[in-house]
Coordinates of C-alpha atoms and ligand atoms in Angstrom, one line a residue:
G42 CA -22.1 0.6 2.8
G43 CA -21.8 0.1 -1.1
P44 CA -17.9 -0.2 -2.4
T45 CA -16.9 2.3 -5.2
A46 CA -14.8 1.0 -7.7
V47 CA -11.7 2.8 -5.8
I48 CA -12.3 2.6 -2.7
N49 CA -8.4 0.5 -2.6
G50 CA -7.3 3.9 -4.0
S51 CA -8.1 5.6 -0.4
L52 CA -6.7 2.7 2.1
Y53 CA -3.6 2.5 -0.3
G54 CA -3.3 5.9 1.3
V55 CA -3.2 5.0 5.4
I56 CA -1.0 1.7 4.6
C57 CA 1.7 3.6 2.8
E58 CA 1.4 6.8 4.7
G59 CA 1.2 4.6 8.0
A60 CA 4.7 3.3 6.6
R61 CA 6.3 6.5 5.9
H62 CA 5.9 6.9 10.1
S63 CA 7.3 3.6 11.2
D64 CA 8.1 5.4 13.8
A65 CA 4.5 6.4 15.9
V66 CA 3.3 3.6 13.4
G67 CA 3.8 -0.1 13.7
C68 CA 1.5 -1.2 11.6
V69 CA -1.6 -1.6 10.0
Y70 CA -3.9 -3.6 10.5
G71 CA -7.3 -3.7 7.8
M72 CA -11.0 -5.1 9.4
I73 CA -12.4 -7.4 7.3
N74 CA -16.2 -6.2 5.7
G75 CA -16.6 -2.9 8.5
I76 CA -16.9 -2.6 12.1
E77 CA -18.9 -5.9 11.7
G78 CA -16.5 -8.7 10.7
F79 CA -14.5 -6.8 13.3
L80 CA -16.3 -7.5 15.9
A81 CA -16.3 -11.5 14.3
D82 CA -12.3 -10.8 15.2
S83 CA -12.3 -11.0 11.1
Y84 CA -9.0 -8.8 10.2
M85 CA -5.6 -9.1 9.2
N86 CA -2.2 -7.3 9.6
L87 CA -2.2 -5.4 6.3
S88 CA 2.2 -4.3 6.7
E89 CA 2.6 -8.2 7.1
T90 CA 0.5 -9.5 4.4
L91 CA 0.7 -6.5 1.3
S92 CA 4.1 -7.3 -0.5
D93 CA 5.1 -3.6 -2.1
D94 CA 4.0 -4.9 -5.6
D95 CA 0.4 -6.4 -3.3
L96 CA -0.2 -2.2 -2.4
E97 CA 0.7 -1.1 -6.3
L98 CA -2.2 -3.2 -7.0
L99 CA -4.5 -2.7 -4.4
R100 CA -4.2 0.7 -5.4
L101 CA -5.1 0.1 -9.3
T102 CA -7.6 -2.6 -8.4
P103 CA -11.8 -1.8 -8.8
A104 CA -14.1 -3.1 -5.0
A105 CA -13.4 -3.6 -1.8
Y106 CA -9.8 -5.6 -0.5
L107 CA -11.6 -5.7 2.9
G108 CA -15.0 -5.9 1.8
S109 CA -18.4 -3.7 3.2
C110 CA -20.8 -4.2 6.0
R111 CA -23.9 -1.8 6.2
F112 CA -24.1 -1.9 10.5
K113 CA -25.3 0.4 12.3
L114 CA -24.2 1.5 16.1
P115 CA -26.4 1.8 18.9
E116 CA -27.1 5.7 19.6
N117 CA -26.8 4.6 23.2
L118 CA -23.1 5.0 24.5
S119 CA -23.4 3.3 27.6
D120 CA -24.2 0.3 25.4
S121 CA -21.9 -2.9 26.5
F122 CA -21.1 -3.5 22.9
Y123 CA -18.7 -0.1 22.4
R124 CA -17.5 -1.3 25.9
V125 CA -16.7 -5.2 23.9
L126 CA -15.6 -3.3 20.5
F127 CA -12.7 -0.8 22.5
E128 CA -11.3 -4.1 24.0
K129 CA -11.0 -5.8 21.2
L130 CA -9.1 -2.8 19.6
E131 CA -7.1 -2.6 22.9
R132 CA -6.3 -5.9 22.2
L133 CA -4.7 -5.0 19.6
D134 CA -3.0 -2.1 20.7
I135 CA -5.1 0.3 18.2
G136 CA -3.9 4.1 18.3
Y137 CA -5.7 5.2 15.1
F138 CA -8.5 4.0 13.9
F139 CA -9.6 5.1 9.9
Y140 CA -12.9 3.6 8.1
I141 CA -14.0 4.6 5.0
G142 CA -17.4 5.2 3.7
G143 CA -20.5 7.0 3.2
N144 CA -23.5 7.9 5.8
D145 CA -23.1 5.5 7.6
S146 CA -19.4 4.6 8.1
M147 CA -19.1 8.8 9.4
D148 CA -22.5 8.0 11.4
T149 CA -19.9 4.7 12.7
V150 CA -16.6 6.3 13.6
S151 CA -18.7 9.3 15.0
K152 CA -20.4 7.0 17.7
L153 CA -16.7 5.8 18.0
S154 CA -15.0 8.7 18.4
R155 CA -17.3 9.9 21.2
Y156 CA -17.6 7.1 22.7
A157 CA -13.5 7.4 23.1
A158 CA -13.8 11.2 24.6
Q159 CA -16.4 9.9 27.0
I160 CA -13.4 7.2 28.3
K161 CA -10.6 9.4 27.5
S162 CA -9.5 6.7 25.7
P163 CA -6.3 7.1 23.9
I164 CA -7.3 6.0 20.1
R165 CA -7.9 8.0 17.8
F166 CA -10.6 8.4 14.8
I167 CA -11.0 9.5 11.8
G168 CA -13.3 9.3 8.7
I169 CA -12.6 9.1 4.8
P170 CA -15.9 9.8 2.7
K171 CA -16.3 7.2 -0.1
T172 CA -19.7 6.5 -1.7
I173 CA -21.1 6.8 -5.4
D174 CA -23.9 8.9 -4.1
N175 CA -21.3 12.1 -3.5
D176 CA -24.6 12.4 -0.8
L177 CA -21.9 12.7 2.2
W178 CA -22.2 16.1 3.5
G179 CA -19.3 18.5 4.8
T180 CA -17.1 17.3 1.5
D181 CA -17.8 18.7 -2.2
M182 CA -16.7 14.8 -3.8
T183 CA -16.5 11.3 -2.3
F184 CA -14.2 9.2 -4.4
G185 CA -16.2 6.7 -6.6
F186 CA -18.9 9.4 -7.3
Q187 CA -17.2 10.1 -10.8
S188 CA -16.3 6.7 -11.8
A189 CA -19.4 5.6 -11.1
V190 CA -20.8 9.0 -13.4
D191 CA -18.8 7.4 -15.9
I192 CA -20.0 3.8 -16.3
A193 CA -23.9 5.4 -16.2
T194 CA -22.6 8.5 -19.3
D195 CA -21.4 5.3 -20.8
T196 CA -25.1 3.3 -20.8
I197 CA -27.1 6.4 -21.6
D198 CA -24.5 7.1 -24.6
R199 CA -24.4 3.0 -25.5
I200 CA -28.8 3.5 -25.2
H201 CA -28.5 6.9 -27.6
T202 CA -26.7 4.8 -30.6
T203 CA -29.6 1.9 -30.8
A204 CA -31.8 4.0 -30.1
T205 CA -32.3 6.0 -33.6
S206 CA -32.9 2.4 -35.1
H207 CA -36.3 2.6 -32.7
S208 CA -38.8 4.6 -32.3
R209 CA -39.1 3.9 -28.5
V210 CA -38.7 5.7 -25.1
F211 CA -35.4 4.6 -23.5
I212 CA -35.2 4.5 -19.7
I213 CA -32.1 4.0 -18.1
E214 CA -32.4 3.7 -14.2
V215 CA -29.4 5.5 -12.2
M216 CA -27.9 4.4 -8.7
G217 CA -29.0 6.7 -6.1
H218 CA -31.9 5.6 -3.7
K219 CA -31.7 8.9 -1.5
V220 CA -30.4 11.9 -4.1
G221 CA -29.9 12.1 -7.5
H222 CA -25.7 13.3 -7.7
V223 CA -25.3 10.8 -9.9
T224 CA -28.4 10.5 -12.3
L225 CA -28.4 14.2 -12.6
H226 CA -24.4 14.6 -13.8
A227 CA -24.6 11.4 -16.3
G228 CA -28.4 12.7 -17.8
I229 CA -27.0 15.8 -18.9
A230 CA -24.0 14.3 -19.9
G231 CA -25.6 11.0 -22.1
G232 CA -27.9 14.1 -23.4
A233 CA -30.9 12.8 -21.7
D234 CA -34.0 14.7 -22.8
I235 CA -36.1 14.0 -18.8
I236 CA -34.1 13.6 -16.0
L237 CA -36.3 12.0 -13.1
L238 CA -34.4 12.7 -9.9
P239 CA -35.5 11.2 -6.0
E240 CA -35.2 15.3 -4.8
V241 CA -37.7 15.7 -7.7
P242 CA -41.1 14.5 -7.5
Y243 CA -42.5 14.4 -10.9
D244 CA -45.7 14.4 -12.5
I245 CA -46.2 10.9 -14.8
Q246 CA -48.9 13.5 -16.8
V247 CA -45.9 16.0 -17.4
V248 CA -43.5 13.3 -18.3
C249 CA -46.0 12.1 -21.2
D250 CA -46.1 15.8 -22.4
A251 CA -42.9 16.2 -23.5
I252 CA -42.5 12.7 -24.6
T253 CA -45.4 13.1 -26.8
K254 CA -44.0 16.7 -27.8
R255 CA -40.8 15.7 -29.4
T256 CA -42.6 13.2 -31.3
K257 CA -44.4 15.6 -32.2
A258 CA -41.5 17.2 -33.5
G259 CA -40.7 14.8 -35.1
K260 CA -37.6 12.8 -33.4
R261 CA -37.9 9.2 -32.9
F262 CA -36.7 8.4 -29.6
S263 CA -36.5 9.9 -26.4
I264 CA -34.3 9.2 -23.7
L265 CA -34.8 9.5 -19.7
A266 CA -32.0 9.0 -17.0
V267 CA -33.9 7.8 -13.9
A268 CA -32.8 7.9 -10.0
E269 CA -33.4 4.6 -8.9
G270 CA -34.7 6.6 -5.9
A271 CA -37.3 8.5 -8.2
I272 CA -40.9 9.5 -6.5
S273 CA -44.2 10.7 -8.1
K274 CA -45.8 13.8 -7.2
E275 CA -48.6 11.8 -5.5
D276 CA -46.3 9.1 -3.2
A277 CA -44.1 12.1 -2.2
A278 CA -47.0 13.5 -0.8
M279 CA -47.8 10.7 1.0
S280 CA -47.0 8.8 5.0
K281 CA -44.9 6.0 5.0
K282 CA -47.6 3.8 5.8
E283 CA -49.5 5.3 3.2
L284 CA -47.2 4.5 1.1
K285 CA -46.7 0.7 2.3
E286 CA -50.1 0.3 2.2
K287 CA -50.8 1.5 -1.4
K288 CA -47.1 -1.1 -2.9
K289 CA -49.1 -3.7 -0.9
N290 CA -52.7 -3.5 -2.5
G291 CA -50.9 -2.0 -6.2
V292 CA -49.5 -3.3 -9.5
V293 CA -45.4 -5.1 -8.0
Y294 CA -42.6 -3.6 -10.0
P295 CA -38.8 -4.9 -10.5
S296 CA -38.6 -0.9 -10.5
V297 CA -39.3 2.6 -10.0
A298 CA -38.6 2.4 -14.2
Y299 CA -40.4 -0.3 -15.0
E300 CA -43.4 1.2 -13.5
I301 CA -42.7 5.0 -15.0
G302 CA -42.5 2.8 -18.6
A303 CA -45.5 1.4 -18.0
K304 CA -47.3 4.1 -17.1
I305 CA -45.8 5.7 -19.9
Q306 CA -46.9 3.4 -22.3
E307 CA -50.3 3.2 -21.3
V308 CA -50.6 7.3 -21.6
T309 CA -48.3 8.2 -25.1
G310 CA -48.9 4.1 -26.3
S311 CA -45.0 4.6 -26.8
E312 CA -43.4 1.4 -27.0
V313 CA -40.5 1.5 -24.0
R314 CA -37.0 -0.4 -22.9
V315 CA -35.7 -0.6 -19.4
T316 CA -31.7 -0.2 -19.0
V317 CA -30.9 -0.8 -15.5
P318 CA -26.4 -0.8 -15.4
G319 CA -27.0 -1.3 -11.3
H320 CA -24.3 -2.4 -9.5
M321 CA -22.2 -2.2 -12.7
Q322 CA -21.6 1.4 -11.6
R323 CA -19.9 0.7 -8.5
G324 CA -17.3 -1.9 -10.3
G325 CA -14.2 -2.2 -12.5
E326 CA -11.8 0.2 -13.7
P327 CA -11.5 3.5 -11.7
C328 CA -11.4 6.6 -13.1
P329 CA -8.6 8.8 -13.2
Y330 CA -10.1 11.2 -11.5
D331 CA -11.3 8.9 -8.1
R332 CA -7.9 7.9 -7.9
V333 CA -5.6 10.9 -6.8
L334 CA -9.0 11.6 -4.9
A335 CA -8.7 8.6 -3.2
T336 CA -5.1 8.6 -2.6
R337 CA -5.3 12.5 -1.8
L338 CA -7.6 11.7 1.1
G339 CA -6.6 8.2 2.3
A340 CA -3.1 10.0 3.1
A341 CA -4.8 13.4 4.2
A342 CA -6.4 11.5 7.0
A343 CA -3.4 9.5 8.1
E344 CA -1.6 13.1 8.5
L345 CA -4.7 14.4 10.5
I346 CA -3.4 11.7 12.5
I347 CA 0.6 11.8 12.9
N348 CA -1.1 16.2 13.1
E349 CA -2.7 14.9 16.6
E350 CA -5.7 15.9 15.0
Y351 CA -8.9 13.7 15.9
G352 CA -12.7 13.4 15.7
Y353 CA -12.3 14.1 11.8
M354 CA -13.7 13.6 8.1
A355 CA -10.5 14.7 5.0
A356 CA -12.9 16.6 2.8
L357 CA -12.3 18.3 -0.1
K358 CA -13.5 21.7 -0.4
N359 CA -13.3 24.0 -3.6
N360 CA -10.7 21.1 -5.0
E361 CA -8.5 21.7 -1.4
I362 CA -8.2 19.0 1.0
T363 CA -9.1 19.9 4.5
K364 CA -10.9 18.4 7.0
V365 CA -14.3 18.7 8.8
P366 CA -16.2 18.2 12.2
L367 CA -17.3 14.3 12.6
S368 CA -20.2 15.4 14.9
E369 CA -20.8 17.7 11.6
V370 CA -21.3 15.2 9.0
A371 CA -23.2 12.0 11.0
G372 CA -26.6 11.4 9.9
K373 CA -26.7 14.3 7.5
L374 CA -27.1 13.6 3.4
K375 CA -26.1 15.7 0.5
T376 CA -29.0 16.4 -1.7
V377 CA -30.0 18.0 -4.6
D378 CA -31.4 21.1 -3.8
P379 CA -33.8 21.3 -6.7
N380 CA -33.4 25.0 -7.1
C381 CA -29.7 24.5 -8.0
S382 CA -27.8 25.9 -11.3
M383 CA -27.0 22.3 -12.6
I384 CA -31.0 22.2 -13.2
K385 CA -31.9 25.1 -14.1
E386 CA -28.9 25.3 -17.3
A387 CA -30.5 22.1 -18.3
K388 CA -33.8 23.3 -17.8
R389 CA -33.2 26.2 -20.0
I390 CA -31.7 23.6 -23.2
G391 CA -35.2 21.7 -23.0
I392 CA -34.2 19.3 -20.1
S393 CA -37.6 17.9 -18.9
F394 CA -37.7 16.9 -14.9
G395 CA -41.1 15.9 -15.1
D396 CA -42.0 18.8 -12.2
Q397 CA -43.7 21.5 -14.2
Ligands
F6P274 O1 -24.8 3.8 -1.0 C1 -24.0 3.5 -2.6 C2 -25.3 2.6 -3.2 O2 -24.7 1.7 -4.6 C3 -26.4 3.3 -3.2 O3 -27.0 4.4 -4.9 C4 -28.0 2.0 -3.4 O4 -28.9 2.5 -4.1 C5 -27.3 1.1 -2.9 O5 -26.0 1.4 -2.5 C6 -27.3 -0.5 -3.3 O6 -27.5 -1.2 -2.1 P1 -26.9 -2.3 -2.2 O7 -25.7 -2.6 -2.6 O8 -26.9 -3.0 -0.7 O9 -28.1 -3.0 -3.2

């Protein structure tokens, strides 16, 4: 899926743990561009290719050394796809299979694990949770999330400093198509006045009233942190078909922030500017928290295998590393609870979520 600034750190953890158990592990292969690349026989022998110095670099180099893919495996485990894939794994004498990724990746490794059990294959599967969205069910945190929050917060901070010299409305569009964890944290951290999340459909009039109230109170600017998946109450009430029809006949905006900005400009007469940090939120130096988490999860995943505990995702619960059955994780989204304490606390200090 979408790489994070720290995905290499977890790969580092797996390679090092594999090297520590050289009695059980012959070498560590890396699929290039995930399962899709492996199907095209694109992989490398990491144990032979990476020197100790390379490994140290890998630990601190952002983004994805092995590339990435967005590839959904067939739902039907009887599909010949699985036999072909397992023949490739067996040809390389693969004993243990680690997959590092978000929802689609955990779905992939869950299907492979179930197929292996079905054919009584000796190959063992482990998932390692990675996504900036932090929307994986079963773990408190996914690595990449805190680094993305840092970047989104830094963007909002920088907009704040320039906003004081203009009487404008500034919108920062934050990554998070289906869930708003990054936007919620960065919005609060950056002191946004309004935060719009996919999980809390907004009323544009409520948004505009919040802006007008600030203007009347003498505030020179307003700042909105908007998730790229933010949605109006009207659109949220529509079926997929109705929404598609509406978008087909309506004005096409580059992204949700521009649509919201146009409406705010129309209703309040304010001048609006939009900033979209986009994929910067997945790049650059990983923050120390994520480096630690990625290394912990990578090493824990390898230890699960050594302890012959298969079909799990390594996870973080109350700051302790644990394991969650892949079957419980696959296909589930950990969304922002509209009634969560963070939103209540944010509302208490005057932040609007456009819903009331
Ligand atoms: O899933 C991570 C993520 O960065 C989302 O936050 C974002 O909506 C999506 O990936 C972007 O996907 P792509 O990089 O394929 O445009």
